Amino acid sequence: MEKSKKDDHQAVLNEGEENELEVFGYHTQNLRRALCLVTAILTLGAVQLMFYWRPEWWVWTSCIPCPLQEADTVLLRTTDEFRRYMRKKVFCLHLSTLKFPISKNPEEPLVADHHSVINQAVMKPELKLRCIQVQKIRLLEDSNSCFDIHHTFGLGLTSEEQEVRRLVCGPNAIEVEIQPIWKLLVKQVLNPFYVFQAFTLTLWLSQGYIEYSVAIIILTVISIVLSVYDLRQQSVKLHKLVEDHNKVQVTITVRDKGLQELESRLLVPGDILILPGKISLPCDAVLIDGSCVVNEGMLTGEPISFWTLQKGPHGESIPVTKTPLPQTENTMPWKSHSLEDYRKHVLFCGTEVIQVKPSGQGPVRAVVLQTGYNTAKGDLVRSILYPRPLNFKLYNDAFKFMVFLACIGVVGFFYALGVYMYHEVPPRETATMALILLTATVPPVLPAALTIGNVYAQKRLKKKKIFCISPQRINMCGQINLVCFDKTGTLTEDGLDLWGTVPTAGNCFQAVHSFASGEPVPWGPLCAAMTSCHSLILLDGTIQGDPLDLKMFEGTGWNMEDGQVASCKFGMSDSSPVIKPGPEASQSPVDSITILRQFPFSSGLQRMSVIAQLAGDLHLHVYMKGAPEMVARFCCSETVPENFLQELRNYTVQGFRVIALAHKTLKMERLSDVDRLAREKVESELTFLGLLIMENRLKKETRPVLKELSEARIRTVMVTGDNLQTAITVAKNSEMIPLGSQVIIVEANEPGDLVPASVTWQLVGTQEPGSGKKDTYIDIGNSCVPGGKGYHFAMSGKSYQVLFHHFYSMLPQILVNGTIFARMSPGQKSSLVEEFQKLNYYVGMCGDGANDCGALKMAHAGISLSEQEASVASPFTSKTANIECVPHLIREGRAALVSSFGVFKYLTMYGIIQFIGTSLLYWQLQLFGNYQYLLQDVAITLMVSLTMSINHAYPKLAPYRPAGQLLSPQLLLSVFMNSCFTCIVLVSTFLSVKQQPWYCEVYKYSECFLANQSNFSTNTSLEQNWTGNATLVPASVLSFEGTTLWPIVTFNCISAAFIFSKGKPFRKPIYTNYLFSLLLTSAVGLTLFILFSDFQDIYRKMEFIPTTMSWRISILVAAFVQFCVAFFVEDAILQNRELWLLIKKEFGFYSKSQYRVLQRKLAEDPTWPPTNRTDYAVNGKNGFYINRAYESPEEVPKGKLTLGGQASEQHFWTRL
C-alpha cells in the first residue's frame, strides 16, 4: 500500500532522455504557508531569501505530499549529477470555453490521433486538462506509423480539432522575453555571494572603513552592470532572431474546407502545410508528398549546418534534399522505420526551403510535427537560454572551501564574543566586532578574481582566432587528457582530388583510368553513374551541393540544366534536373539524362541512389554510390569481382578515399509510379560497376600537432565516418598510431536466429578476408601478440553498436586502448564521447561542426573549425581550419587553471593572515586601523588579484596536467603550512614586543606611554607632536602590537602572492608579467618605506607608534625568514612532482580514475589483449562475456535507453 502511494506521488518525465525529470506532487496547506510567511517577516526576509535560493525548501515547508492527480504544486528534480529542483504551479485548461460542443463520453476521443496525449490527459466529464508549463510534450507522438501519418493527417484537421489543439498546445511561437533591467538586476543582486558581500560592506561602512568598501562596491557594481548588460544584449539578440519566426504567412489544408491562409502562430501539430516555394519554416514538419531542397545552415545562424550530414570545403552551406515519408502499411513507428535517417523526411523549424519538387499529384505537402519551443529551433533557443551546468571539480571545491573559510569565521565570531563579553564591553560594540571577525575570512574580491583569469585567457584565445561562448569551460580545457578528432576536413584536407576510376567488366576489374592523363571518363554505365548519382542542384545558375559530388560530377565534363524538358509528359515534375554532355565530355550516344527521383545519402545508410531516364531509352536506370562494403551488399554476387576486397585494400592502405558505384535497369509500366517505389525494392540486385578513387591528403599541421599532444601524454582518438582501412592508414601516416604499434580489429556481430552476439579480435596482418567479412584489413607484416604493450583497438560504428548493447561490460576495457572508430554515425560519436567521460577522461572534440555537432556539445571542450566567430554547435570555434587550435586551447586552459588556483590560494591565505592578525589584536580589544587595512586590501590584495592571471601560457605543453581539484593534498598542505608559518611568526612577534623594555600597554596606560616616548622615538618633532595625544579608549587602534604586526602581515601578503604565482611549466615566468612584478616591487618598497620612515604625517595617518630601529630590523628579519621558509617548502617540497610521485609509489597511492584503474588491471592480465579469437554473449559459460543489462531492460543505464520512456510520460500526464 505504501509503495502504491509513493508511486502515485511521483513519476518520471522524458525517461531515458537527456532532459529526464522526476516529478513529485504536493498540495499546499494554508496554515503551513501562513507560518512560513510570518517567519519570513520576523527574520526580515532572510527565510524568504533561503526559499528563493532553494525552492524545494518552500515546497517541503508549505505543502504536504499527495498523489499527482490531486497536486496543486509540482516539484521537478533533474536526474543528472546536479539534482536541481524547480517548483511549478499546476493550472487547468477548460475545454468547455470553446465555442462548439464537445462530447463528454470517455470512450469518444477528442482528436482523431488515437496516440495523442490529449486524449489521455483530458478529464471527462469535467473537460479540463491539468498542466504544468516546463517540459516539452510530444504532441504528435513518435509512435505514429507512416500509415497513420498519411491517413490520419493526410486530408488535414477539422476546424474543431484545430481549436482543441490550439487551446492545449498554445501558439506556435518562440517568444523570448526581453526582461526588464530591474528584474535582471534583482536576480544578480540576490546571488548568495552578493548578499553576503552586501552584509559585509554594510558592516565595514558602519565602522568607518569607507575607502576599501567603496572600492569593492565600485567593482561589484561594474561586475553586476556588465552581467546585466550581457544578459540584456543576449535577450535582445535572441528576441530579434526569433521575432520573424512568429510572423510567417502560411497555407494549410483544412478538412472539408480546402486551402486556408493564416499566420504561423495559429499552426498546430497535425496541420497539413503547403510548401509553394521559398519559405522559412515556422515549425517542424514531416514531408508526405513531393520533395524539396532546404538550407539547414539557418538553424544555427552559421554557415555550417546543425543537422545536415554534409559540409562544404570552406564551411559554406550545402543544400540538403528532403524526401517524402513512404506510404508503407506496417505498424512500426515512423522514426523506427527510417532508423537514423528519419531526418531526411523532416523539415526543421528555422531552416529555409530554397526549392520544391512536386510529385505531379499536387503541391508539396508536410504534416506539422512540433510547434513553438518543441521544435528544433525552439530546442536551440532553450539550450542558449538555459545552458547545461558545468560539473567541474574546481567550482565544486571552491564552494566547499568557501564554506570551510566561513566556518573559520564562525569560530572567530564566538571567540570575539567571548573576549569582548569577558571585558564587559557594551553588547552593541561586542556584536559589531564579532561580526567584523566573521567576515574577515571570506575576501569579497574572490568572485571577480576567479573570473578575471578566464577573461585574460579568452582575450589571448581571441588573438589566436579561437572564439569562446562559454568562458567557464576554459579552466576545464586545462584538464583535457583525451582529444577526439574527426578525419575529413580536420586531420585531412577538406577538398578531395579525383585520382582515377577502376571499372569492372565480366566480373573483373579493368585498367585504371587516371584523371591525371587529362582524358575524360569514357562513356559507359560507370560514367552515367558519375553524372547522375549525386544530390547537386542548380540554384541561380550555379551548381551547388556536396564537395565530393561536385568533384565527381566535374570529372565527367557534363553540365546540368533546368528541367524544362518533356519529362512532364510522363506525369513527372518539370523541375527534375537534366544532365547533358559538355564540350569536354567523352563521346556519348545519350543526349541527356533526367534524374527522376533521389534517395539521399546519409551517414547511417552509407549510400545514396537515384532513378534516372536516359534520353531515347524506354527503360529507367538505377544508379547507386556509397561505401564499397555497403554497395557490394546490394549487388548480385556474380557481378562483384572475386578480388574486390584485395583491390579495395590496395587503395585504402594508401589513404585513398574509395567510392563504389552500381547500376541496374528498372522496368516500369507507368513512369508516374516512380514516386511510389520503395527504396528497398530499388536498391536490390544491382550490377557492380567499379570504384572511384579520390585522394585526401593530410593537412601539413596534423602530424606536428599530434606529435606535440603525444609528447604531452594526451591521448588522441580518430572518430570518423570514413572506411576503417582508410582511417587506420591516416592514423599511421599522421603517427596517431606510433611506428611499431600493433592494431587489433574488433569486429562485433548482432545475434542471429541460433547464434548469439559475437565479438572477434583480429590482429592486423593475420586476417584472411572471407566472403562474409564486410571490413578489410591491412597487412603490416607482424603477427606477434602485442602482449599488452603498444596496441590499439580499431572498430567500425556497427561493431561499436553491438558492443554497446551486448558486451557493455567489456566496452570500457576496449575504450582505454581504442584509437580508431570508423563508419561512426553522429549519434554514435556522441555516445562514444559520453562513454569516455564515464571513464573519467576529460574529453576534447575537434570537428567541422556539422555531423560532429552532438559530440562537440557533449565533450568537455568542443572545438568547431568554422569561419564564424561564434557557433552554438560548440563552446569553442576556431577560424583557423586546422588542429593547431587544440594545443593552443589546452595551453591557455592550463594557464587559466593554474592562475585560478594561485589566486584562490592567495586570497585564502590573505583571509587567514588577516584573521590571525586581527584575532591577536582582539585579545586586547584592538584592531588594525582603516588606512592599515586600506593599504593591504586595495594597494596589494585587490591589485594582485587583478594582475596575477596576466601571465601568458608556457609555449611547450608539459607531459602532465596541473592539479584539477582544490581539495588535493598539495594545496591543502600548502595552505595549512603557510597558515602555520604565519601563525608562528605573528604570535611570536606579538609576545616578543611585550617583552621589550620600552613596551607599555598603550590602550590601558596612556601616561606610561607618554612618559617613556623618549626611549624609542628617533625624531624630536615627532615626539613633541605625539605628547598632546592622550585620548586613548578601549578598542583603539594605536598600540605597539598593531605597529609590529602590520608590517609582518603586509609582507606575508606580498610573499604569498609571489610564492603562489607559479610560472613554468604551465605559465611563463613571473618576471614576464611586467605589471604584476612592478606591483609586487612597489608594494615591498612602500612597506619598507613606511616601516623605516619617521614622518609624522605617515605615522598619524597609519596610526602607528614609532619604535626603535633595532626592533624594526627584527620585524624585517622575521618577515624575510618566513618568506624563505615558505618559499622553500612550497617550491622544493609541495610543488616537487618527483617527490610526490615517489611518496605515492612508496605508500601505494594510485589514481582512482576509472581509466587508470582499468589500465592497471589490464596490464596484469596475461590474456589481454585478446587476439585471433571470438567471444560470444552467452549466459556465463566458459568465461565468455555477457551484458546482463541488455538481458534485463530494468537494469539498462539511462544513457542506453533510446525508446521506452514514452509510456511513463503518457502515464504521468494521465495521472496529472
PDB file of C-alpha atoms in Angstrom, residues 516-728:
ATOM      1  CA  ALA A 516      45.969  12.916 -64.298  1.00  0.00           C
ATOM      2  CA  SER A 517      46.037  11.970 -68.019  1.00  0.00           C
ATOM      3  CA  GLY A 518      43.570  14.767 -68.756  1.00  0.00           C
ATOM      4  CA  GLU A 519      41.320  12.457 -70.759  1.00  0.00           C
ATOM      5  CA  PRO A 520      37.586  12.431 -69.905  1.00  0.00           C
ATOM      6  CA  VAL A 521      35.935   9.353 -68.426  1.00  0.00           C
ATOM      7  CA  PRO A 522      34.859   7.114 -71.339  1.00  0.00           C
ATOM      8  CA  TRP A 523      31.106   6.708 -71.780  1.00  0.00           C
ATOM      9  CA  GLY A 524      29.554   3.699 -70.100  1.00  0.00           C
ATOM     10  CA  PRO A 525      27.413   2.783 -67.090  1.00  0.00           C
ATOM     11  CA  LEU A 526      30.200   3.986 -64.771  1.00  0.00           C
ATOM     12  CA  CYS A 527      30.267   7.408 -66.448  1.00  0.00           C
ATOM     13  CA  ALA A 528      26.438   7.557 -66.366  1.00  0.00           C
ATOM     14  CA  ALA A 529      26.509   6.806 -62.635  1.00  0.00           C
ATOM     15  CA  MET A 530      29.060   9.568 -62.016  1.00  0.00           C
ATOM     16  CA  THR A 531      26.967  12.103 -63.937  1.00  0.00           C
ATOM     17  CA  SER A 532      23.624  11.282 -62.314  1.00  0.00           C
ATOM     18  CA  CYS A 533      24.152   9.733 -58.840  1.00  0.00           C
ATOM     19  CA  HIS A 534      24.518  12.869 -56.760  1.00  0.00           C
ATOM     20  CA  SER A 535      22.494  15.434 -54.805  1.00  0.00           C
ATOM     21  CA  LEU A 536      23.645  18.512 -56.724  1.00  0.00           C
ATOM     22  CA  ILE A 537      21.136  21.211 -57.577  1.00  0.00           C
ATOM     23  CA  LEU A 538      21.126  24.184 -59.926  1.00  0.00           C
ATOM     24  CA  LEU A 539      20.498  27.341 -57.910  1.00  0.00           C
ATOM     25  CA  ASP A 540      20.595  30.735 -59.633  1.00  0.00           C
ATOM     26  CA  GLY A 541      22.612  29.224 -62.461  1.00  0.00           C
ATOM     27  CA  THR A 542      25.248  27.756 -60.110  1.00  0.00           C
ATOM     28  CA  ILE A 543      25.716  24.069 -59.323  1.00  0.00           C
ATOM     29  CA  GLN A 544      25.700  23.580 -55.546  1.00  0.00           C
ATOM     30  CA  GLY A 545      25.971  20.589 -53.268  1.00  0.00           C
ATOM     31  CA  ASP A 546      28.311  18.200 -51.503  1.00  0.00           C
ATOM     32  CA  PRO A 547      32.001  18.753 -52.443  1.00  0.00           C
ATOM     33  CA  LEU A 548      32.513  15.050 -53.171  1.00  0.00           C
ATOM     34  CA  ASP A 549      29.510  15.027 -55.517  1.00  0.00           C
ATOM     35  CA  LEU A 550      30.684  18.253 -57.140  1.00  0.00           C
ATOM     36  CA  LYS A 551      34.203  16.922 -57.700  1.00  0.00           C
ATOM     37  CA  MET A 552      32.883  13.657 -59.151  1.00  0.00           C
ATOM     38  CA  PHE A 553      30.461  15.468 -61.466  1.00  0.00           C
ATOM     39  CA  GLU A 554      33.101  17.921 -62.702  1.00  0.00           C
ATOM     40  CA  GLY A 555      35.337  14.958 -63.570  1.00  0.00           C
ATOM     41  CA  THR A 556      32.802  13.756 -66.179  1.00  0.00           C
ATOM     42  CA  GLY A 557      32.733  17.006 -68.192  1.00  0.00           C
ATOM     43  CA  TRP A 558      28.900  17.021 -68.257  1.00  0.00           C
ATOM     44  CA  ASN A 559      26.679  20.027 -67.466  1.00  0.00           C
ATOM     45  CA  MET A 560      23.447  20.484 -65.512  1.00  0.00           C
ATOM     46  CA  GLU A 561      20.435  22.381 -66.796  1.00  0.00           C
ATOM     47  CA  ASP A 562      16.954  23.281 -65.592  1.00  0.00           C
ATOM     48  CA  GLY A 563      14.413  20.517 -66.136  1.00  0.00           C
ATOM     49  CA  GLN A 564      12.274  22.272 -68.755  1.00  0.00           C
ATOM     50  CA  VAL A 565      12.047  19.109 -70.803  1.00  0.00           C
ATOM     51  CA  ALA A 566       9.442  16.660 -71.918  1.00  0.00           C
ATOM     52  CA  SER A 567       9.576  14.717 -68.685  1.00  0.00           C
ATOM     53  CA  CYS A 568       6.307  16.359 -67.711  1.00  0.00           C
ATOM     54  CA  LYS A 569       4.520  14.451 -70.444  1.00  0.00           C
ATOM     55  CA  PHE A 570       5.241  11.262 -68.482  1.00  0.00           C
ATOM     56  CA  GLY A 571       3.445  12.744 -65.476  1.00  0.00           C
ATOM     57  CA  MET A 572       6.726  13.747 -63.869  1.00  0.00           C
ATOM     58  CA  SER A 573       7.693  17.122 -62.455  1.00  0.00           C
ATOM     59  CA  ASP A 574       9.299  19.559 -64.845  1.00  0.00           C
ATOM     60  CA  SER A 575      11.712  20.528 -62.058  1.00  0.00           C
ATOM     61  CA  SER A 576      13.735  17.322 -62.389  1.00  0.00           C
ATOM     62  CA  PRO A 577      17.380  18.177 -63.125  1.00  0.00           C
ATOM     63  CA  VAL A 578      18.665  17.355 -66.606  1.00  0.00           C
ATOM     64  CA  ILE A 579      22.296  16.388 -67.292  1.00  0.00           C
ATOM     65  CA  LYS A 580      23.821  16.980 -70.742  1.00  0.00           C
ATOM     66  CA  PRO A 581      27.313  16.304 -72.094  1.00  0.00           C
ATOM     67  CA  GLY A 582      29.595  19.338 -72.140  1.00  0.00           C
ATOM     68  CA  PRO A 583      32.333  20.228 -74.618  1.00  0.00           C
ATOM     69  CA  GLU A 584      34.981  18.379 -72.563  1.00  0.00           C
ATOM     70  CA  ALA A 585      32.929  15.197 -72.113  1.00  0.00           C
ATOM     71  CA  SER A 586      33.702  11.986 -73.981  1.00  0.00           C
ATOM     72  CA  GLN A 587      31.603  10.946 -76.970  1.00  0.00           C
ATOM     73  CA  SER A 588      28.219   9.693 -75.781  1.00  0.00           C
ATOM     74  CA  PRO A 589      25.218   8.187 -77.618  1.00  0.00           C
ATOM     75  CA  VAL A 590      22.974   9.784 -74.971  1.00  0.00           C
ATOM     76  CA  ASP A 591      21.922  13.413 -75.413  1.00  0.00           C
ATOM     77  CA  SER A 592      20.684  13.912 -71.864  1.00  0.00           C
ATOM     78  CA  ILE A 593      19.933  12.216 -68.543  1.00  0.00           C
ATOM     79  CA  THR A 594      16.964  13.247 -66.398  1.00  0.00           C
ATOM     80  CA  ILE A 595      17.086  12.499 -62.674  1.00  0.00           C
ATOM     81  CA  LEU A 596      13.554  11.462 -61.750  1.00  0.00           C
ATOM     82  CA  ARG A 597      13.998  10.550 -58.101  1.00  0.00           C
ATOM     83  CA  GLN A 598      16.689  10.626 -55.423  1.00  0.00           C
ATOM     84  CA  PHE A 599      17.233   8.510 -52.333  1.00  0.00           C
ATOM     85  CA  PRO A 600      19.579  10.815 -50.402  1.00  0.00           C
ATOM     86  CA  PHE A 601      22.865   9.874 -48.809  1.00  0.00           C
ATOM     87  CA  SER A 602      23.149   9.574 -45.040  1.00  0.00           C
ATOM     88  CA  SER A 603      25.900   8.518 -42.665  1.00  0.00           C
ATOM     89  CA  GLY A 604      23.686   5.755 -41.299  1.00  0.00           C
ATOM     90  CA  LEU A 605      22.971   4.163 -44.683  1.00  0.00           C
ATOM     91  CA  GLN A 606      26.408   4.976 -46.158  1.00  0.00           C
ATOM     92  CA  ARG A 607      24.924   5.155 -49.656  1.00  0.00           C
ATOM     93  CA  MET A 608      22.648   7.086 -52.000  1.00  0.00           C
ATOM     94  CA  SER A 609      20.845   6.159 -55.189  1.00  0.00           C
ATOM     95  CA  VAL A 610      18.873   7.787 -57.995  1.00  0.00           C
ATOM     96  CA  ILE A 611      16.366   6.743 -60.635  1.00  0.00           C
ATOM     97  CA  ALA A 612      17.262   8.322 -63.976  1.00  0.00           C
ATOM     98  CA  GLN A 613      15.860   8.432 -67.519  1.00  0.00           C
ATOM     99  CA  LEU A 614      18.351   8.297 -70.397  1.00  0.00           C
ATOM    100  CA  ALA A 615      17.138  10.156 -73.467  1.00  0.00           C
ATOM    101  CA  GLY A 616      15.872   7.717 -76.089  1.00  0.00           C
ATOM    102  CA  ASP A 617      15.763   4.785 -73.648  1.00  0.00           C
ATOM    103  CA  LEU A 618      12.398   3.192 -72.841  1.00  0.00           C
ATOM    104  CA  HIS A 619      13.616   1.837 -69.506  1.00  0.00           C
ATOM    105  CA  LEU A 620      14.649   3.639 -66.334  1.00  0.00           C
ATOM    106  CA  HIS A 621      18.022   3.176 -64.692  1.00  0.00           C
ATOM    107  CA  VAL A 622      19.023   2.952 -61.029  1.00  0.00           C
ATOM    108  CA  TYR A 623      22.470   4.189 -60.023  1.00  0.00           C
ATOM    109  CA  MET A 624      23.980   3.805 -56.558  1.00  0.00           C
ATOM    110  CA  LYS A 625      27.150   5.112 -54.972  1.00  0.00           C
ATOM    111  CA  GLY A 626      28.497   4.773 -51.441  1.00  0.00           C
ATOM    112  CA  ALA A 627      30.914   2.950 -49.173  1.00  0.00           C
ATOM    113  CA  PRO A 628      32.363  -0.002 -51.127  1.00  0.00           C
ATOM    114  CA  GLU A 629      31.492  -2.532 -48.417  1.00  0.00           C
ATOM    115  CA  MET A 630      27.911  -1.280 -48.348  1.00  0.00           C
ATOM    116  CA  VAL A 631      27.393  -1.076 -52.124  1.00  0.00           C
ATOM    117  CA  ALA A 632      28.734  -4.608 -52.592  1.00  0.00           C
ATOM    118  CA  ARG A 633      25.963  -5.921 -50.313  1.00  0.00           C
ATOM    119  CA  PHE A 634      23.271  -4.725 -52.721  1.00  0.00           C
ATOM    120  CA  CYS A 635      24.942  -6.142 -55.830  1.00  0.00           C
ATOM    121  CA  CYS A 636      24.491  -9.587 -57.320  1.00  0.00           C
ATOM    122  CA  SER A 637      27.440 -11.609 -56.049  1.00  0.00           C
ATOM    123  CA  GLU A 638      28.374 -12.737 -59.554  1.00  0.00           C
ATOM    124  CA  THR A 639      28.962  -9.111 -60.614  1.00  0.00           C
ATOM    125  CA  VAL A 640      31.368  -8.332 -57.727  1.00  0.00           C
ATOM    126  CA  PRO A 641      34.956  -9.238 -58.654  1.00  0.00           C
ATOM    127  CA  GLU A 642      36.477 -12.031 -56.586  1.00  0.00           C
ATOM    128  CA  ASN A 643      39.437  -9.851 -55.706  1.00  0.00           C
ATOM    129  CA  PHE A 644      37.159  -6.988 -54.599  1.00  0.00           C
ATOM    130  CA  LEU A 645      38.497  -6.871 -51.018  1.00  0.00           C
ATOM    131  CA  GLN A 646      42.107  -7.148 -52.182  1.00  0.00           C
ATOM    132  CA  GLU A 647      41.651  -4.357 -54.729  1.00  0.00           C
ATOM    133  CA  LEU A 648      39.897  -2.160 -52.166  1.00  0.00           C
ATOM    134  CA  ARG A 649      42.700  -2.810 -49.688  1.00  0.00           C
ATOM    135  CA  ASN A 650      45.325  -1.793 -52.228  1.00  0.00           C
ATOM    136  CA  TYR A 651      43.873   1.716 -52.336  1.00  0.00           C
ATOM    137  CA  THR A 652      42.707   2.216 -48.761  1.00  0.00           C
ATOM    138  CA  VAL A 653      46.118   1.277 -47.323  1.00  0.00           C
ATOM    139  CA  GLN A 654      47.495   4.215 -49.275  1.00  0.00           C
ATOM    140  CA  GLY A 655      44.959   6.539 -47.670  1.00  0.00           C
ATOM    141  CA  PHE A 656      42.735   6.987 -50.726  1.00  0.00           C
ATOM    142  CA  ARG A 657      39.029   7.694 -50.339  1.00  0.00           C
ATOM    143  CA  VAL A 658      37.214   4.947 -52.259  1.00  0.00           C
ATOM    144  CA  ILE A 659      33.635   5.143 -53.540  1.00  0.00           C
ATOM    145  CA  ALA A 660      31.864   2.215 -55.198  1.00  0.00           C
ATOM    146  CA  LEU A 661      29.201   2.559 -57.934  1.00  0.00           C
ATOM    147  CA  ALA A 662      26.476   0.176 -59.048  1.00  0.00           C
ATOM    148  CA  HIS A 663      23.602   0.078 -61.564  1.00  0.00           C
ATOM    149  CA  LYS A 664      20.527  -1.797 -62.677  1.00  0.00           C
ATOM    150  CA  THR A 665      17.812  -1.396 -65.297  1.00  0.00           C
ATOM    151  CA  LEU A 666      14.340  -0.731 -63.937  1.00  0.00           C
ATOM    152  CA  LYS A 667      11.306  -1.788 -65.929  1.00  0.00           C
ATOM    153  CA  MET A 668       8.227   0.338 -65.243  1.00  0.00           C
ATOM    154  CA  GLU A 669       4.816   0.113 -66.879  1.00  0.00           C
ATOM    155  CA  ARG A 670       3.908   3.641 -65.842  1.00  0.00           C
ATOM    156  CA  LEU A 671       6.576   6.235 -65.219  1.00  0.00           C
ATOM    157  CA  SER A 672       4.270   8.080 -62.843  1.00  0.00           C
ATOM    158  CA  ASP A 673       4.688   5.198 -60.376  1.00  0.00           C
ATOM    159  CA  VAL A 674       8.328   6.122 -59.734  1.00  0.00           C
ATOM    160  CA  ASP A 675       7.454   8.123 -56.628  1.00  0.00           C
ATOM    161  CA  ARG A 676       5.689   5.127 -55.109  1.00  0.00           C
ATOM    162  CA  LEU A 677       8.675   2.810 -55.315  1.00  0.00           C
ATOM    163  CA  ALA A 678      10.137   1.679 -52.006  1.00  0.00           C
ATOM    164  CA  ARG A 679      13.847   2.218 -51.523  1.00  0.00           C
ATOM    165  CA  GLU A 680      14.306  -1.438 -50.587  1.00  0.00           C
ATOM    166  CA  LYS A 681      12.967  -2.533 -53.980  1.00  0.00           C
ATOM    167  CA  VAL A 682      15.034  -0.037 -55.939  1.00  0.00           C
ATOM    168  CA  GLU A 683      18.272  -0.855 -54.114  1.00  0.00           C
ATOM    169  CA  SER A 684      18.444  -4.564 -54.839  1.00  0.00           C
ATOM    170  CA  GLU A 685      20.056  -6.945 -57.360  1.00  0.00           C
ATOM    171  CA  LEU A 686      22.393  -4.279 -58.706  1.00  0.00           C
ATOM    172  CA  THR A 687      25.341  -4.743 -61.014  1.00  0.00           C
ATOM    173  CA  PHE A 688      28.703  -3.685 -59.595  1.00  0.00           C
ATOM    174  CA  LEU A 689      30.264  -1.025 -61.898  1.00  0.00           C
ATOM    175  CA  GLY A 690      33.605  -0.247 -60.283  1.00  0.00           C
ATOM    176  CA  LEU A 691      35.462   2.076 -57.939  1.00  0.00           C
ATOM    177  CA  LEU A 692      36.032   5.819 -57.889  1.00  0.00           C
ATOM    178  CA  ILE A 693      39.367   6.674 -56.257  1.00  0.00           C
ATOM    179  CA  MET A 694      39.784  10.073 -54.595  1.00  0.00           C
ATOM    180  CA  GLU A 695      42.831  11.496 -52.890  1.00  0.00           C
ATOM    181  CA  ASN A 696      42.544  13.005 -49.414  1.00  0.00           C
ATOM    182  CA  ARG A 697      45.832  14.467 -48.143  1.00  0.00           C
ATOM    183  CA  LEU A 698      46.860  15.111 -44.558  1.00  0.00           C
ATOM    184  CA  LYS A 699      46.979  18.760 -43.576  1.00  0.00           C
ATOM    185  CA  LYS A 700      50.538  19.906 -43.012  1.00  0.00           C
ATOM    186  CA  GLU A 701      49.736  20.878 -39.411  1.00  0.00           C
ATOM    187  CA  THR A 702      48.315  17.473 -38.462  1.00  0.00           C
ATOM    188  CA  ARG A 703      51.469  15.447 -37.825  1.00  0.00           C
ATOM    189  CA  PRO A 704      53.336  18.039 -35.675  1.00  0.00           C
ATOM    190  CA  VAL A 705      50.228  18.773 -33.584  1.00  0.00           C
ATOM    191  CA  LEU A 706      49.561  15.073 -32.914  1.00  0.00           C
ATOM    192  CA  LYS A 707      53.218  14.641 -32.001  1.00  0.00           C
ATOM    193  CA  GLU A 708      53.013  17.564 -29.583  1.00  0.00           C
ATOM    194  CA  LEU A 709      49.909  16.104 -27.943  1.00  0.00           C
ATOM    195  CA  SER A 710      51.543  12.673 -27.725  1.00  0.00           C
ATOM    196  CA  GLU A 711      54.626  14.147 -26.030  1.00  0.00           C
ATOM    197  CA  ALA A 712      52.279  15.864 -23.577  1.00  0.00           C
ATOM    198  CA  ARG A 713      50.724  12.430 -22.868  1.00  0.00           C
ATOM    199  CA  ILE A 714      47.354  13.479 -24.202  1.00  0.00           C
ATOM    200  CA  ARG A 715      45.543  10.610 -25.913  1.00  0.00           C
ATOM    201  CA  THR A 716      44.357  11.176 -29.451  1.00  0.00           C
ATOM    202  CA  VAL A 717      41.455   9.253 -30.978  1.00  0.00           C
ATOM    203  CA  MET A 718      40.039   9.308 -34.508  1.00  0.00           C
ATOM    204  CA  VAL A 719      36.250   9.260 -34.837  1.00  0.00           C
ATOM    205  CA  THR A 720      35.237   9.292 -38.497  1.00  0.00           C
ATOM    206  CA  GLY A 721      32.519   8.273 -40.891  1.00  0.00           C
ATOM    207  CA  ASP A 722      35.087   7.001 -43.396  1.00  0.00           C
ATOM    208  CA  ASN A 723      36.301   3.476 -44.205  1.00  0.00           C
ATOM    209  CA  LEU A 724      38.096   1.591 -41.426  1.00  0.00           C
ATOM    210  CA  GLN A 725      41.176   0.842 -43.512  1.00  0.00           C
ATOM    211  CA  THR A 726      41.474   4.428 -44.668  1.00  0.00           C
ATOM    212  CA  ALA A 727      41.176   5.604 -41.072  1.00  0.00           C
ATOM    213  CA  ILE A 728      43.920   3.206 -39.934  1.00  0.00           C
TER     214      ILE A 728
END
